[in-house]
Short mmCIF file of C-alpha atoms and ligand atoms in Angstrom, two decimals:
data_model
loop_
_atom_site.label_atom_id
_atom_site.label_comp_id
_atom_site.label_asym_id
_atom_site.label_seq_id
_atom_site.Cartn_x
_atom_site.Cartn_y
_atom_site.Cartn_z
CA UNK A 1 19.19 20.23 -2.69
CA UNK A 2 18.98 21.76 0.90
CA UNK A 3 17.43 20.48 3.65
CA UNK A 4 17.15 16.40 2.04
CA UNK A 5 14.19 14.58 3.87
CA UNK A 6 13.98 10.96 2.43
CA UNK A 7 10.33 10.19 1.11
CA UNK A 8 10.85 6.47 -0.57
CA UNK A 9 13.59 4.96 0.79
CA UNK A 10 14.11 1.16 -0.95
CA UNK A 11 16.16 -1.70 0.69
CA UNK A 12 17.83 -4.73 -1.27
CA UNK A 13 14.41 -4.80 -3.53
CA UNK A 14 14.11 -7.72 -5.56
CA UNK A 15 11.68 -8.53 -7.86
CA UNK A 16 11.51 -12.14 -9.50
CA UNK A 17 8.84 -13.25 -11.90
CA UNK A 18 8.10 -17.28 -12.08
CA UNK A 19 7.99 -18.23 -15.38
CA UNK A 20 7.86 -21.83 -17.28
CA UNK A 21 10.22 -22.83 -20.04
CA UNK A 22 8.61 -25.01 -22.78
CA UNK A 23 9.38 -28.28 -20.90
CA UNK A 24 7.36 -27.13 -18.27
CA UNK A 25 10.12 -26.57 -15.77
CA UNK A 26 10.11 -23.15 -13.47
CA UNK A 27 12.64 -20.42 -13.58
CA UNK A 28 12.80 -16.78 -12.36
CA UNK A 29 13.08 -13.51 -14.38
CA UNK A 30 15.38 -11.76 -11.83
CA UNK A 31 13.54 -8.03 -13.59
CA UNK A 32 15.13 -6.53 -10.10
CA UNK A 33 18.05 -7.27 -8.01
CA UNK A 34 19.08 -5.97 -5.14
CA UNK A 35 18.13 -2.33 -5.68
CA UNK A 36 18.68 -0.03 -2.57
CA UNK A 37 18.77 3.77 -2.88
CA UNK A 38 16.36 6.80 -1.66
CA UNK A 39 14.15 9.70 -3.29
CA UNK A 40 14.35 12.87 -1.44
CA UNK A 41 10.94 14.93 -1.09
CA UNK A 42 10.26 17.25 -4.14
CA UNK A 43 13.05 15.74 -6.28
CA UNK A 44 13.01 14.26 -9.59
CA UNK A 45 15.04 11.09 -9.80
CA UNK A 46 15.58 10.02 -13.52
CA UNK A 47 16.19 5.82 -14.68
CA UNK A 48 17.39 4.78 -17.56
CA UNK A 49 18.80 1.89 -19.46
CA UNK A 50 18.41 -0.52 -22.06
CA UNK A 51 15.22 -2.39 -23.13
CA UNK A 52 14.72 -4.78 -20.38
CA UNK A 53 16.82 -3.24 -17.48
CA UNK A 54 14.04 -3.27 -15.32
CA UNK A 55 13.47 0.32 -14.88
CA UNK A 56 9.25 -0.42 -15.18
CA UNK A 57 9.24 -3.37 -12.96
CA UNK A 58 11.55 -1.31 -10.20
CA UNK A 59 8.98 1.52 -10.49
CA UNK A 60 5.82 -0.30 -10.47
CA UNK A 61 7.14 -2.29 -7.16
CA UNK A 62 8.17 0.80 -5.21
CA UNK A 63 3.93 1.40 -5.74
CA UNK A 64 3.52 -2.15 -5.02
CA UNK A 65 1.62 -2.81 -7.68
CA UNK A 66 4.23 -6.44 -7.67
CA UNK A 67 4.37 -8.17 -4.34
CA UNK A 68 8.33 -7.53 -3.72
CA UNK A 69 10.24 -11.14 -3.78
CA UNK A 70 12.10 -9.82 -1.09
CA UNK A 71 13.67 -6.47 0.51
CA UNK A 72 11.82 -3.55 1.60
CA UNK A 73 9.93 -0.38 0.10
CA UNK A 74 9.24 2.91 2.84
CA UNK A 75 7.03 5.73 2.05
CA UNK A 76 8.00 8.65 4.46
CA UNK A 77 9.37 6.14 7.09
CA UNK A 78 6.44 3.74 7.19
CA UNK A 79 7.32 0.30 6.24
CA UNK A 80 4.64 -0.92 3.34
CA UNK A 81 6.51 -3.86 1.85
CA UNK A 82 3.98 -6.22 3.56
CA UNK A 83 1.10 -4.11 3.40
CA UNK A 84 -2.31 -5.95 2.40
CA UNK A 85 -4.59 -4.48 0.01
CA UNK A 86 -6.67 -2.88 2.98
CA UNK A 87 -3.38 -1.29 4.60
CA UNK A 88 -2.13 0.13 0.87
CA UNK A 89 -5.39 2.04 0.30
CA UNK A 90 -3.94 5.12 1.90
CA UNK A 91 -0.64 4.93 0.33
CA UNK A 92 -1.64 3.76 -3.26
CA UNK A 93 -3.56 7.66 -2.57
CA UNK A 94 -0.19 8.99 -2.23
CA UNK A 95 1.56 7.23 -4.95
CA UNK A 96 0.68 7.30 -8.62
CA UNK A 97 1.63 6.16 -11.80
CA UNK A 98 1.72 7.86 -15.39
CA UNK A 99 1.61 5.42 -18.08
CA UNK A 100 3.48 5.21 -21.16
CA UNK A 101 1.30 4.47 -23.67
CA UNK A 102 -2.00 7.06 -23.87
CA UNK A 103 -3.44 5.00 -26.08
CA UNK A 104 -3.45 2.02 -24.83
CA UNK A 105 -3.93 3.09 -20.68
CA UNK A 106 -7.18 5.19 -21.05
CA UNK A 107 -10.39 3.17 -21.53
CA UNK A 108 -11.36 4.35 -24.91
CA UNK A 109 -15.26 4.21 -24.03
CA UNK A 110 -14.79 6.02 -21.12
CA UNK A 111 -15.83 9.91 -21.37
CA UNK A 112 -13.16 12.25 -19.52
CA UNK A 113 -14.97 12.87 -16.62
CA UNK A 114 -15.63 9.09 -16.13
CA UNK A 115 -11.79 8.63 -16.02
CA UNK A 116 -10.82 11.50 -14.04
CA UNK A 117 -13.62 11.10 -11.76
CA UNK A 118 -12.92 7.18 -10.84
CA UNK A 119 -9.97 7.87 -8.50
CA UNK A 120 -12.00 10.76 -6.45
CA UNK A 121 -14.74 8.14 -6.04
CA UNK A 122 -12.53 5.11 -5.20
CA UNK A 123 -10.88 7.60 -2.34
CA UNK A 124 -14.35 9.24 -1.51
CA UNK A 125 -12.49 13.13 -2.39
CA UNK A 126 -16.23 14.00 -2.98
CA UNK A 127 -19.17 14.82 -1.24
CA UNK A 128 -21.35 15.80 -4.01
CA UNK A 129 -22.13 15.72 -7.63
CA UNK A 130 -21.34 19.05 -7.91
CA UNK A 131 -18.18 19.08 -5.81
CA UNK A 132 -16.79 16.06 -7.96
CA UNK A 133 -17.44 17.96 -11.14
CA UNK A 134 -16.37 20.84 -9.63
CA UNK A 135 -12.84 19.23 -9.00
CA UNK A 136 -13.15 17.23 -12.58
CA UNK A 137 -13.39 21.14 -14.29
CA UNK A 138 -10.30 22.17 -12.25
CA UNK A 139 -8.40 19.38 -12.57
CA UNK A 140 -8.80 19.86 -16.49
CA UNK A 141 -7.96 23.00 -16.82
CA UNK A 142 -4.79 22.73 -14.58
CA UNK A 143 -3.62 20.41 -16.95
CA UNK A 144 -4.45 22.53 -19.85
CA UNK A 145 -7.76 20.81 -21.07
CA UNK A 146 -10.44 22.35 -22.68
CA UNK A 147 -12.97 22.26 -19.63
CA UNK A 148 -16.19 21.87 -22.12
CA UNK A 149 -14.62 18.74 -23.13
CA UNK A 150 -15.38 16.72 -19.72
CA UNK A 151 -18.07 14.45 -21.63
CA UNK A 152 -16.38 13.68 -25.02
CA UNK A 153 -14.52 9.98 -24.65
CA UNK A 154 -11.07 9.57 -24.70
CA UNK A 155 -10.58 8.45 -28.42
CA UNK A 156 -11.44 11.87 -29.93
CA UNK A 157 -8.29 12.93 -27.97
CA UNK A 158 -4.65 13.42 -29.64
CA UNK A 159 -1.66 11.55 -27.66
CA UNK A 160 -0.67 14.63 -26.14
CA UNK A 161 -4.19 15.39 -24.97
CA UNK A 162 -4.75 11.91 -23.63
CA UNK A 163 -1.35 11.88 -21.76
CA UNK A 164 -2.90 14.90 -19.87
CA UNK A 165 -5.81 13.04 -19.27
CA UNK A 166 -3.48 11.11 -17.36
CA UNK A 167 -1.96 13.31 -15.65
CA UNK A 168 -5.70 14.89 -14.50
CA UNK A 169 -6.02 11.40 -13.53
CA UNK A 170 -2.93 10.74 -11.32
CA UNK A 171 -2.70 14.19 -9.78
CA UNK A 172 -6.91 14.21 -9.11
CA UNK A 173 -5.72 12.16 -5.40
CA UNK A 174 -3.70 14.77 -4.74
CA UNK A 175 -0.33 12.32 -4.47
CA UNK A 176 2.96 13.09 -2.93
CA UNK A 177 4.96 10.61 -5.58
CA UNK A 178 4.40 9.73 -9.26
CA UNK A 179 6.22 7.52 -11.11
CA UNK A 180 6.09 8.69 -14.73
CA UNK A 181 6.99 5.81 -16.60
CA UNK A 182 8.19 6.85 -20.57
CA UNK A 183 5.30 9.77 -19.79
CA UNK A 184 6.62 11.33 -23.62
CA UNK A 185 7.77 8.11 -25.27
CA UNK A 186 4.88 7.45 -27.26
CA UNK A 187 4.13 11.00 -28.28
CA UNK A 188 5.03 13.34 -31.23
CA UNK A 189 8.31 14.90 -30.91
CA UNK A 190 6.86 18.34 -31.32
CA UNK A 191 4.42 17.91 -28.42
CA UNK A 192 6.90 16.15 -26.05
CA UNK A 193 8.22 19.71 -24.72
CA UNK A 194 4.66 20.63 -23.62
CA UNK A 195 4.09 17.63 -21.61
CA UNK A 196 7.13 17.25 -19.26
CA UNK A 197 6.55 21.22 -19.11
CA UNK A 198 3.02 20.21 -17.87
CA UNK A 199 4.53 17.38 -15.35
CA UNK A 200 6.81 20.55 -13.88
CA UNK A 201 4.35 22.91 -13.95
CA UNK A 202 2.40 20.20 -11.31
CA UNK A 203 5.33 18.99 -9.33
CA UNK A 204 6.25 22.72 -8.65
CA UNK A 205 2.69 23.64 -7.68
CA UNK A 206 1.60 20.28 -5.40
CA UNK A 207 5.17 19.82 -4.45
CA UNK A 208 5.23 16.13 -6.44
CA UNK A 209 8.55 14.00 -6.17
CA UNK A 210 9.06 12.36 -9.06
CA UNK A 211 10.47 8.98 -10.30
CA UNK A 212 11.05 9.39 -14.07
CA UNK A 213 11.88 6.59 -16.40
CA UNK A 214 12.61 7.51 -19.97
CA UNK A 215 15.13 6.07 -22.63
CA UNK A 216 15.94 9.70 -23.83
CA UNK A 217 19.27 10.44 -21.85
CA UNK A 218 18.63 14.38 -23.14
CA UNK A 219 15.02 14.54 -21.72
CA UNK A 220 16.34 13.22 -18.08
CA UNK A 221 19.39 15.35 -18.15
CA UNK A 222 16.54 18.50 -18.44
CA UNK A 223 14.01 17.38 -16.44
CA UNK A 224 15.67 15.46 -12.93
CA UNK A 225 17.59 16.53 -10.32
CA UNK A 226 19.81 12.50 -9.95
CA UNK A 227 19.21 9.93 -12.69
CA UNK A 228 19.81 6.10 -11.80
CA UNK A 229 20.99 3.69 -14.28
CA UNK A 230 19.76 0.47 -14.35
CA UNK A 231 21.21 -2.46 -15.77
CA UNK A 232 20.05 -6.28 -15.80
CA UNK A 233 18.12 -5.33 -12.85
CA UNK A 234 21.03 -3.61 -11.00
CA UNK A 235 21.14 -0.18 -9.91
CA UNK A 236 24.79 0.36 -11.27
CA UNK A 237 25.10 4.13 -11.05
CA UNK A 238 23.38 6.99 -9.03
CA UNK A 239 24.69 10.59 -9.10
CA UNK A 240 23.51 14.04 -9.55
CA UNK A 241 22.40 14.84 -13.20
CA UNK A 242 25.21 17.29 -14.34
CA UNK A 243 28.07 14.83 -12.99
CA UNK A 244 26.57 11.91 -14.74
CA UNK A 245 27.21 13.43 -18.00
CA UNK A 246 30.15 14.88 -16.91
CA UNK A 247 32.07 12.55 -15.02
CA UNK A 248 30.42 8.71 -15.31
CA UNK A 249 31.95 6.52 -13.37
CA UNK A 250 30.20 3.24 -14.51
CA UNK A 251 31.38 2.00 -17.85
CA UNK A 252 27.80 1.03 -19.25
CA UNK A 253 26.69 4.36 -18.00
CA UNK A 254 29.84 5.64 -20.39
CA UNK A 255 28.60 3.24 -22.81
CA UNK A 256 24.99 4.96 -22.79
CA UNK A 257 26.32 8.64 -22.81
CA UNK A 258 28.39 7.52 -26.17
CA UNK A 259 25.56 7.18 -27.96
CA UNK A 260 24.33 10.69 -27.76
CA UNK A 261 25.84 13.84 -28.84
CA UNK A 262 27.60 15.87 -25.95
CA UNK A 263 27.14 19.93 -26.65
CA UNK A 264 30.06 20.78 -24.06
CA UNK A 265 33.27 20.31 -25.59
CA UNK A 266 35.25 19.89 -22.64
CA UNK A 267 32.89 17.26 -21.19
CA UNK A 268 33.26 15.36 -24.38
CA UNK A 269 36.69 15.48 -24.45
CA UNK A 270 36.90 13.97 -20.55
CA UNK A 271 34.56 10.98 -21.43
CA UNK A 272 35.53 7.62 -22.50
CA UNK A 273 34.12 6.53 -25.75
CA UNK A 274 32.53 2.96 -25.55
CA UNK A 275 30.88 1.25 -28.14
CA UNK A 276 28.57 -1.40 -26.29
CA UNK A 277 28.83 -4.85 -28.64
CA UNK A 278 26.45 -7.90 -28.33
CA UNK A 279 22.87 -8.46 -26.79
CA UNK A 280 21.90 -8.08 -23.14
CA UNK A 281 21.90 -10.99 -21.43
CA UNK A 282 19.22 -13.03 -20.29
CA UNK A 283 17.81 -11.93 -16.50
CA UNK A 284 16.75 -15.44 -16.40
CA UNK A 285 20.14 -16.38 -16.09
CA UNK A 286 22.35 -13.27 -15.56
CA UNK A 287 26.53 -13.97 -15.81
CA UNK A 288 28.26 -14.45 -12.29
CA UNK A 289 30.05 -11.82 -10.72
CA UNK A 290 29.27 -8.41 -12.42
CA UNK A 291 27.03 -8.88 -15.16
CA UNK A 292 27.77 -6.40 -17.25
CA UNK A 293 31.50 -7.96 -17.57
CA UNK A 294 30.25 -9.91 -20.90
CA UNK A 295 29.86 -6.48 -22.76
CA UNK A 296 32.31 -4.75 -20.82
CA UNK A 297 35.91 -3.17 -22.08
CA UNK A 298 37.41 -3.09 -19.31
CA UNK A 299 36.00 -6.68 -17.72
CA UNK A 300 39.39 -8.70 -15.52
CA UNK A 301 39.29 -11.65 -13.74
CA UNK A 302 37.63 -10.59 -10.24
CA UNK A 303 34.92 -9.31 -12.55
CA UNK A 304 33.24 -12.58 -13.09
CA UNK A 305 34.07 -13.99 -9.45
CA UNK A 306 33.23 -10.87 -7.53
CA UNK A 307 29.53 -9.03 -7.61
CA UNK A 308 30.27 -5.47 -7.39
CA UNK A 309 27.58 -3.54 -4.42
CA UNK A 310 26.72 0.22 -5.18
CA UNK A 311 29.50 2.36 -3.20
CA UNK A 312 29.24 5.80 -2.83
CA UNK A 313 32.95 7.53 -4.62
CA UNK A 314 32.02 10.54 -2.95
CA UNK A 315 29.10 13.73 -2.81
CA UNK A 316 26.74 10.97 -3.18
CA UNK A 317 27.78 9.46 -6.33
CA UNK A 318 26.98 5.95 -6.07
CA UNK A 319 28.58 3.41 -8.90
CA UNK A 320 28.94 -0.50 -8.58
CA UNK A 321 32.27 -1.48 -10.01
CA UNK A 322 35.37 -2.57 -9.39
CA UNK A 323 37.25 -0.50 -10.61
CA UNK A 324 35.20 2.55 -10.60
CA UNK A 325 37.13 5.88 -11.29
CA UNK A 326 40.25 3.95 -12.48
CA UNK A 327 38.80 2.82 -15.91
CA UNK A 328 41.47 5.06 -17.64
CA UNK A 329 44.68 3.55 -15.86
CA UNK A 330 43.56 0.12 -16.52
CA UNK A 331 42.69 0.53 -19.99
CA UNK A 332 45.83 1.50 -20.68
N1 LIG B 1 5.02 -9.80 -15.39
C1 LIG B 1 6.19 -10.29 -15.82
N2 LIG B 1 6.42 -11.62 -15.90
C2 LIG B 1 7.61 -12.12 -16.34
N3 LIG B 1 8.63 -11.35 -16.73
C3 LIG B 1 8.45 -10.02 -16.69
C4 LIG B 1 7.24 -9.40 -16.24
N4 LIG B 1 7.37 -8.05 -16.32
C5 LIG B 1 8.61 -7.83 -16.79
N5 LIG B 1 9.27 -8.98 -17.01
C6 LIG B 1 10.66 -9.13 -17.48
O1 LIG B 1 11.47 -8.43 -16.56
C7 LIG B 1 12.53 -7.75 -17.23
C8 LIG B 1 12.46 -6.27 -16.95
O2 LIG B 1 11.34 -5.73 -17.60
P1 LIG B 1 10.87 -4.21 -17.49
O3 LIG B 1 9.61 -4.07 -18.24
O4 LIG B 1 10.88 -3.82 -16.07
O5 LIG B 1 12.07 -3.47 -18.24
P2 LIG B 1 12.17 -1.95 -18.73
O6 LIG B 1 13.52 -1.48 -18.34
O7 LIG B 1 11.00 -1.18 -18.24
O8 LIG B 1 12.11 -2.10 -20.32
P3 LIG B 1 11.50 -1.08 -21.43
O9 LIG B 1 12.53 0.00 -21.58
O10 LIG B 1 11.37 -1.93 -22.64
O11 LIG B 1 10.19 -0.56 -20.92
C9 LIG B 1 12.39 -8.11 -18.70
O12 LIG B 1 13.22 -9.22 -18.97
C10 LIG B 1 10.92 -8.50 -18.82
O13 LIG B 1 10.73 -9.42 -19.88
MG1 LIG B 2 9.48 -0.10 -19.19
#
């Protein structure tokens, strides 16, 4: 991309939950740990990673919907980490979320224009009954909905139907960032296509940046322009999408490209094959050092003493490990 202007820039982001064991006693979920990196304006920056990794807790912080344990979130250079709810107003305008699940994120008794028309009332985007519907009709048919349809409810909808119902419903503030979190997950394979066409057809017309969590490694390497891989809560590698498959420097990022067929035969032939064995650990209490070293190949001794920081190996491709781009010459 030419011309990079940063529009969410996030700084050693942590996000700990409090929870109680059964003796009563409190502990922290560390969900995120120590995240920095930025999203350019108009990109699409993919994360992915196991079950777990953190990717939904690290997007629904950047929108502060969490209060951050620590670190710091900018949207377009303003500060908002400390923001109170009064302050956010503007911003949460500017940043949306698409849900997962259509099922379970659209109030079922809720007609469409009831759904699509609560975020132009909570920003005040209308000054009539007539302009709001107005803008309800367009906003439906942008997303490809049936405009007639504004008063049925959103149960006589299919999946694919109600994720565009979200969509209406998240681009209806007119929002410079969306975090579409597993936006194609829960729906039919044969409709999946249509959708993340829908989400480019928007970004390319209101000039969206995108953060795009998904577990499907072949729907990110289509649809964004970086992808970030999250493990345990760490950011452990960041790099353009075609060198990620190409050219991983992280060895759970190896692990994860393993796993799913590679159609260039030359790429395939480059990568290291890694077979990930055991569970993730617990982000209650994550190993010292790195912590992917208990599933890791290639895991020495300065791997459980030292905790490996992102470092950029060049043309912006970020990795945190120690022995990033050597993995071959020490596994042999
Ligand atoms: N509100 C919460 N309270 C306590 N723990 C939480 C909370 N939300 C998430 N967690 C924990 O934080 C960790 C990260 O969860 P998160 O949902 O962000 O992962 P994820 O990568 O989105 O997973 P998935 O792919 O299953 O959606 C998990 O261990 C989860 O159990
Ligand atoms: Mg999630």
């Amino acid at each position: 991309m030419t011309n990079k202007k940063i529009l969410i820039e996030v700084r050693n982001l942590k996000q700990y939950f409090s929870i109680n064991n059964h003796l009563g006693e409190k502990s922290f979920v560390k969900a995120v740990d120590d995240v920095t990196f930025n999203i350019y304006k108009g990109e699409t920056v993919g994360l992915v990673g196991e079950s777990g990794s953190g990717k939904t807790t690290l997007g629904r912080s950047i929108l502060r919907i969490y209060e951050p344990t620590s670190g710091q979130i900018k949207f377009d250079g303003v500060d908002i980490t400390n923001f109170n709810r009064k302050k956010l107003l503007p911003y949460r305008k500017k940043m949306q979320y698409i849900f997962q699940d259509p099922y379970a994120s659209l109030n079922p008794r809720m007609t469409v224009s009831d759904i699509i028309g609560e975020p132009i009332d909570i920003h005040n985007l209308a000054s009539s009954k007539k302009e709001r519907a107005d803008k309800i009709r367009e906003l439906m048919s942008l997303v490809g909905l049936n405009t007639e349809h504004a008063s049925r409810y959103a149960h006589e909808f299919s999946g694919g139907q109600r994720q565009r119902i979200g969509i209406a419903r998240a681009i209806a503030v007119e929002p410079e960032f969306i975090v579409c979190d597993e936006p194609v997950s829960a729906l039919d394979v044969s409709i999946r296509a249509q959708i993340i066409n829908t989400l480019e057809e928007m970004q390319d017309r209101l000039k969206l940046t995108y953060l795009f969590i998904s577990h499907d490694l072949g729907v990110v390497r289509h649809t964004c322009d970086r992808v970030g891989v999250m493990y345990l809560g760490h950011l452990v590698e960041l790099v353009e999408t075609e060198e990620l498959y190409k050219n991983p420097l992280h060895p759970y990022t190896q692990a994860l490209l393993t796993a799913i067929p590679e159609p260039d035969p030359d790429s395939a032939k480059k990568r290291n094959r890694i077979i990930l064995s055991g569970e993730i650990p617990s982000p209650v209490n994550p190993p010292s050092g790195c912590t992917f070293r208990t599933r890791c190949p290639y895991a020495k001794d300065i791997c459980a003493k030292k905790e490996p920081h992102l470092t950029d190996y060049g043309n912006g491709h970020f990795a945190s490990c120690h022995f990033a781009g050597k993995l071959k010459e020490i596994s042999k």
